[in-house]
Coordinates of C-alpha atoms in Angstrom, one line a residue:
X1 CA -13.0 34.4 16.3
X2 CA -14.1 30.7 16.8
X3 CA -10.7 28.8 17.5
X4 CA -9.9 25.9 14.9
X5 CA -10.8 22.5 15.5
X6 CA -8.5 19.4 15.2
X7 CA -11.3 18.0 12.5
X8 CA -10.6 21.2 11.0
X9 CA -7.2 21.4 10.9
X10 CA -6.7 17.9 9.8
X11 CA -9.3 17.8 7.1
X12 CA -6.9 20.9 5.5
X13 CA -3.9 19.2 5.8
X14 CA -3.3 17.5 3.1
X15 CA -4.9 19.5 0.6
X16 CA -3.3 22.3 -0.4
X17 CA -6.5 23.9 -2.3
X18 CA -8.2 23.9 0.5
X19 CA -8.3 27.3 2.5
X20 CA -6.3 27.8 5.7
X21 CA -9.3 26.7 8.4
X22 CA -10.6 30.1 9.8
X23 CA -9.2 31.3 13.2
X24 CA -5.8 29.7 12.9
X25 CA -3.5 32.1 14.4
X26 CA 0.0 32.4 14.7
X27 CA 2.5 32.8 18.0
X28 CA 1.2 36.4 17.1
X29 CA -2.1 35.9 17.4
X30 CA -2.1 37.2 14.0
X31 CA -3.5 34.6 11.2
X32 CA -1.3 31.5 10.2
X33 CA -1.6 31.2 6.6
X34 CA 1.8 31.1 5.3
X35 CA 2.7 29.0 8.4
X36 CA 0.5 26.4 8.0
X37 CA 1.0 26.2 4.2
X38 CA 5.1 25.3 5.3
X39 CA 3.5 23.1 7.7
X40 CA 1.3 21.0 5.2
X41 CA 4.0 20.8 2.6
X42 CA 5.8 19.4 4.6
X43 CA 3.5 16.8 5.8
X44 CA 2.8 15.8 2.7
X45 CA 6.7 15.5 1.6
X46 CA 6.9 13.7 4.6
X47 CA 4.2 10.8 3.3
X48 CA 5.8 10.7 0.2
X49 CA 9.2 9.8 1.5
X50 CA 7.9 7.1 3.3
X51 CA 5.9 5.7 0.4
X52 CA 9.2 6.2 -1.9
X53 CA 11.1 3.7 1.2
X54 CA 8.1 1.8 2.0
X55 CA 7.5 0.6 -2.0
X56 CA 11.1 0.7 -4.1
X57 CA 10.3 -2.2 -6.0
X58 CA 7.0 -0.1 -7.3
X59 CA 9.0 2.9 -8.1
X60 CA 11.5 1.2 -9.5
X61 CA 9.3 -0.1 -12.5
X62 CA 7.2 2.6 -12.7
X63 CA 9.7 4.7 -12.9
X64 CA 11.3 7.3 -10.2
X65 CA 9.1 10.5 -12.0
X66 CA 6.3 8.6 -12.8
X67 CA 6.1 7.3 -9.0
X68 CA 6.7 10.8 -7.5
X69 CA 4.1 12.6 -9.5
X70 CA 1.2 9.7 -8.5
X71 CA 2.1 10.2 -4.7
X72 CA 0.7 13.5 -3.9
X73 CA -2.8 11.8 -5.0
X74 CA -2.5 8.5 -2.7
X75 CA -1.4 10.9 0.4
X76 CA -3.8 13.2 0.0
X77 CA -6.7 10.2 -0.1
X78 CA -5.1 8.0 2.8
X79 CA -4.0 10.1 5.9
X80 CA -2.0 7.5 8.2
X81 CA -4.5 5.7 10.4
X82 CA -1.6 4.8 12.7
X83 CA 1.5 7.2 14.5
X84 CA 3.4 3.9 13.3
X85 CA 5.2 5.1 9.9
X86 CA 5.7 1.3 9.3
X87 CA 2.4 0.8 8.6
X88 CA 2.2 3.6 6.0
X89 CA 0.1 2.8 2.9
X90 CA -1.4 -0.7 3.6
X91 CA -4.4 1.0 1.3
X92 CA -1.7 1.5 -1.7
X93 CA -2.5 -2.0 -3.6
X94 CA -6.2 -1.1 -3.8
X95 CA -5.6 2.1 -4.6
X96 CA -3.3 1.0 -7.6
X97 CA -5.9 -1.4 -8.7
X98 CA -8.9 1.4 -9.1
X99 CA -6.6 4.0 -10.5
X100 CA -7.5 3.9 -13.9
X101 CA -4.2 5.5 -15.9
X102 CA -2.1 2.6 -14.3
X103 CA -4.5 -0.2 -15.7
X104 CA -2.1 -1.3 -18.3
X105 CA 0.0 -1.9 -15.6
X106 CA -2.1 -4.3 -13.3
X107 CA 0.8 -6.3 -12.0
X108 CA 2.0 -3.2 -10.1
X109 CA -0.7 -3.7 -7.4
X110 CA 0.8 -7.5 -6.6
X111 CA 4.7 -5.6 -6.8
X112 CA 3.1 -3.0 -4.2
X113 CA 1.8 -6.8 -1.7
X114 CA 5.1 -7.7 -2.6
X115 CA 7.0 -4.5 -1.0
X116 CA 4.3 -4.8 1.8
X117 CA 5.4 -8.3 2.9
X118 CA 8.9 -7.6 2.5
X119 CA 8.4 -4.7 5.2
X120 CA 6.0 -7.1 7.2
X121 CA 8.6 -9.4 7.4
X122 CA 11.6 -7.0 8.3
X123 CA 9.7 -5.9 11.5
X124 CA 8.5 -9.2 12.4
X125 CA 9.1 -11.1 16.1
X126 CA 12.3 -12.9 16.2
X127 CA 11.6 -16.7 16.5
X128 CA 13.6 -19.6 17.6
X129 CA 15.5 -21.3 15.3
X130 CA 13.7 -25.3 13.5
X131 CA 15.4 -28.2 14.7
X132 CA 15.1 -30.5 11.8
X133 CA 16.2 -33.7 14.1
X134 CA 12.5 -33.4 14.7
X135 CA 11.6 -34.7 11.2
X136 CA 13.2 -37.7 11.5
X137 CA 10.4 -39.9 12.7
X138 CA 8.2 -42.6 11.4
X139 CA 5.6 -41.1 8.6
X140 CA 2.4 -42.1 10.7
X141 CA 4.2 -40.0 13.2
X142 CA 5.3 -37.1 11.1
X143 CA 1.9 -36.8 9.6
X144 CA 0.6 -35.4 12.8
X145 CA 3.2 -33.2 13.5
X146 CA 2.4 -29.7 13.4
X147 CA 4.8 -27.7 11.8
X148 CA 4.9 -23.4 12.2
X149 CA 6.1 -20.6 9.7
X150 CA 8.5 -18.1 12.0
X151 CA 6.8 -14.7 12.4
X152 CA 8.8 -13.4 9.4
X153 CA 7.8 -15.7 7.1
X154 CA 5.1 -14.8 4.2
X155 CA 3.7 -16.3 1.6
X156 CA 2.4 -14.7 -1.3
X157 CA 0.8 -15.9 -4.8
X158 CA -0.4 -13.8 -7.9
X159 CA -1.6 -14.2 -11.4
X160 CA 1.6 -12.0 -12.6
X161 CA 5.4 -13.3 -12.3
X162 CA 6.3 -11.0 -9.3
X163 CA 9.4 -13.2 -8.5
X164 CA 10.8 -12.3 -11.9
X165 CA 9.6 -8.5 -11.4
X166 CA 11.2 -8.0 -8.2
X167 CA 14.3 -9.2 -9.4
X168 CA 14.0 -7.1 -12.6
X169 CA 12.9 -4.0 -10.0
X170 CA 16.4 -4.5 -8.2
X171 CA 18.6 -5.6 -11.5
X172 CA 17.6 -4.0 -14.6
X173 CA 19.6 -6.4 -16.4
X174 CA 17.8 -9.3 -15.0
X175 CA 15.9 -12.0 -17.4
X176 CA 12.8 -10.7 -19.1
X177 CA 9.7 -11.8 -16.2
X178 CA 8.0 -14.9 -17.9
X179 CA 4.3 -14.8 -18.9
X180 CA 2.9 -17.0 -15.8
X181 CA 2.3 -16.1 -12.1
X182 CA 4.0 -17.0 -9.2
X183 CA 3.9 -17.4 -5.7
X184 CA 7.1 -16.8 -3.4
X185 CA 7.9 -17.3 0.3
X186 CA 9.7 -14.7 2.2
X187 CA 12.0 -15.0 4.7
X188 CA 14.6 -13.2 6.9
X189 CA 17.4 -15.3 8.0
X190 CA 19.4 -12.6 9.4
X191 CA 18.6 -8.8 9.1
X192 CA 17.2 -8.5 5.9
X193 CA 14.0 -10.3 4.2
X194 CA 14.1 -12.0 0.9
X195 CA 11.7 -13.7 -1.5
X196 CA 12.4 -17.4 -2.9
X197 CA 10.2 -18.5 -5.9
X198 CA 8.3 -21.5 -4.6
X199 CA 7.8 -24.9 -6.8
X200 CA 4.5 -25.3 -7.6
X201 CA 2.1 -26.4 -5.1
X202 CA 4.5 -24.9 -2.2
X203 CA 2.4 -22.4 -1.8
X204 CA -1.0 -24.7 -1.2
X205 CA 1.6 -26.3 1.5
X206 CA 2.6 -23.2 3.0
X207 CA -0.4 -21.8 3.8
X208 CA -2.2 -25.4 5.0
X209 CA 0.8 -25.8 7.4
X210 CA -1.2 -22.5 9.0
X211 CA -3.8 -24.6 10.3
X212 CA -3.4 -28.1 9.8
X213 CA -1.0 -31.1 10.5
X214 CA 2.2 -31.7 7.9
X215 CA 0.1 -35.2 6.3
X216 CA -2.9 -33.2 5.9
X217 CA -1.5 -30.1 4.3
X218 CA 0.9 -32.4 2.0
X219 CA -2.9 -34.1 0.7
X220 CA -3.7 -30.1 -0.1
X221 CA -0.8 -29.6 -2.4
X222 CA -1.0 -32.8 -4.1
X223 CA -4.1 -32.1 -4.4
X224 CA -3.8 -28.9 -5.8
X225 CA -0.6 -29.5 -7.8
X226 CA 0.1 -33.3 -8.6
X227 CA 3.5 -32.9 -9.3
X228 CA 4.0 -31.2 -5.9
X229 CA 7.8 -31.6 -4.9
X230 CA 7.9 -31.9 -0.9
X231 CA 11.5 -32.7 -0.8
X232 CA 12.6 -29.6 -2.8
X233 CA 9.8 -27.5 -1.2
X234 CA 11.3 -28.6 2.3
X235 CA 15.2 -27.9 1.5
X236 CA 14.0 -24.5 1.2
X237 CA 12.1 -23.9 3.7
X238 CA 15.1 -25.5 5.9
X239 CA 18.0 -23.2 3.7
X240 CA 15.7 -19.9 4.3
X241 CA 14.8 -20.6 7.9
X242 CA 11.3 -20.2 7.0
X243 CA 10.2 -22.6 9.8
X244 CA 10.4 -22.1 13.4
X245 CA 10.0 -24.1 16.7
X246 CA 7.3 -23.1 18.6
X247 CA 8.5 -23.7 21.9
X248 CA 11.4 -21.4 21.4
X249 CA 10.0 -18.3 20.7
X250 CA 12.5 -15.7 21.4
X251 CA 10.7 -12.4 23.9
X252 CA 10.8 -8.9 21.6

């Protein structure tokens, strides 16, 4: 009997029509049908408790049944690429926006970013804390001044209010979303990462700071959004601890 190859015994795995691969034999020797059905069940479970920790502000709106019944299909299509559980479904945004039954639904596939960054940002470097004494210096000075976004810190923007779904994902009795996107910032303080709406413009800012001096990435938002507001835009980033100082990076 030819003996079972891994190709073999992975591309069975998470199918359950699929036959037992040929030649897989039990501590017995004798075939491992019933064995490897346990085994693949349980695999699959496995995935699916992952996705139902990795994505509770998805399954939360969708609904816990409605979310439970879709996994088995994303699993089954997207075997982890990594041994790193944390990783898990990086694929699960596009595969919510090409899955057909959900498109009434579109906003889902930002939510499912949404949970992504908030997990980004949990296992994130530590960073040294922003001295803020640094900002107080003349303006031709400050314009130069490169500042950094700690390792936790993400930004995200959409075309659906996924500040106001998240918060309606963790408090059902939270305002009704309102009909305009948004774009958040999230940080994590202490332990646990949290999204802040941004003003608008903020995130233009945000994401300029990435690669460019403050002056130059202040000209991008006010470009972008004329009423740009840098003072309320910095209190938060101060408040949240969204910036860091580069020379104190603390060692993992």
């Amino acid at each position: 009997m030819t003996p079972v190859t891994q190709a073999q015994f992975r591309a069975a795995l998470l199918d359950a029509d699929t036959p037992v691969p040929e030649g897989l034999l039990n501590g017995h020797g004798a075939p491992a049908g019933s064995r490897y059905n346990v085994y693949r069940n349980n695999v699959t479970a496995s995935l699916i408790d992952a996705m139902k920790l990795a994505f509770p502000s998805v399954r939360s709106l969708l609904g816990a049944e409605n979310f439970d019944t879709l996994m088995p299909m994303f699993v089954r299509a997207h075997p982890p690429a990594s041994p790193l559980m944390m990783h898990y479904g990086a694929g699960f945004p596009a595969f919510l926006d090409g899955f057909a039954p959900l498109a009434h639904l579109a906003y889902l596939a930002d939510i499912a970013r949404l949970d992504l960054a908030m997990r980004a940002s949990y296992h994130a470097a530590d960073a040294g804390p922003f001295d803020p004494v640094v900002l107080q210096q003349p303006p031709e000075t400050l314009a130069g001044l490169h500042l950094r976004l700690a390792p936790a810190t993400k930004v995200l923007r959409a075309r659906w209010p996924i500040h106001d779904l998240w918060r309606r994902a963790t408090d059902p009795s939270a305002p009704k979303p309102r009909p305009a996107g948004q774009a958040i910032v999230i940080t994590r303080p202490a332990f646990d990462p949290a999204p802040h709406l941004l003003p608008t413009g903020a995130a233009t800012f945000l994401l300029a700071l990435e690669t460019h001096p403050l002056g130059a990435a202040l000209e991008a938002a006010q470009a972008a959004a004329p009423d740009f507001d840098f003072a309320e835009t910095l209190a938060l980033l101060l408040h949240s601890e969204a910036l860091t100082d580069q020379n104190k990076d603390l060692p993992l």
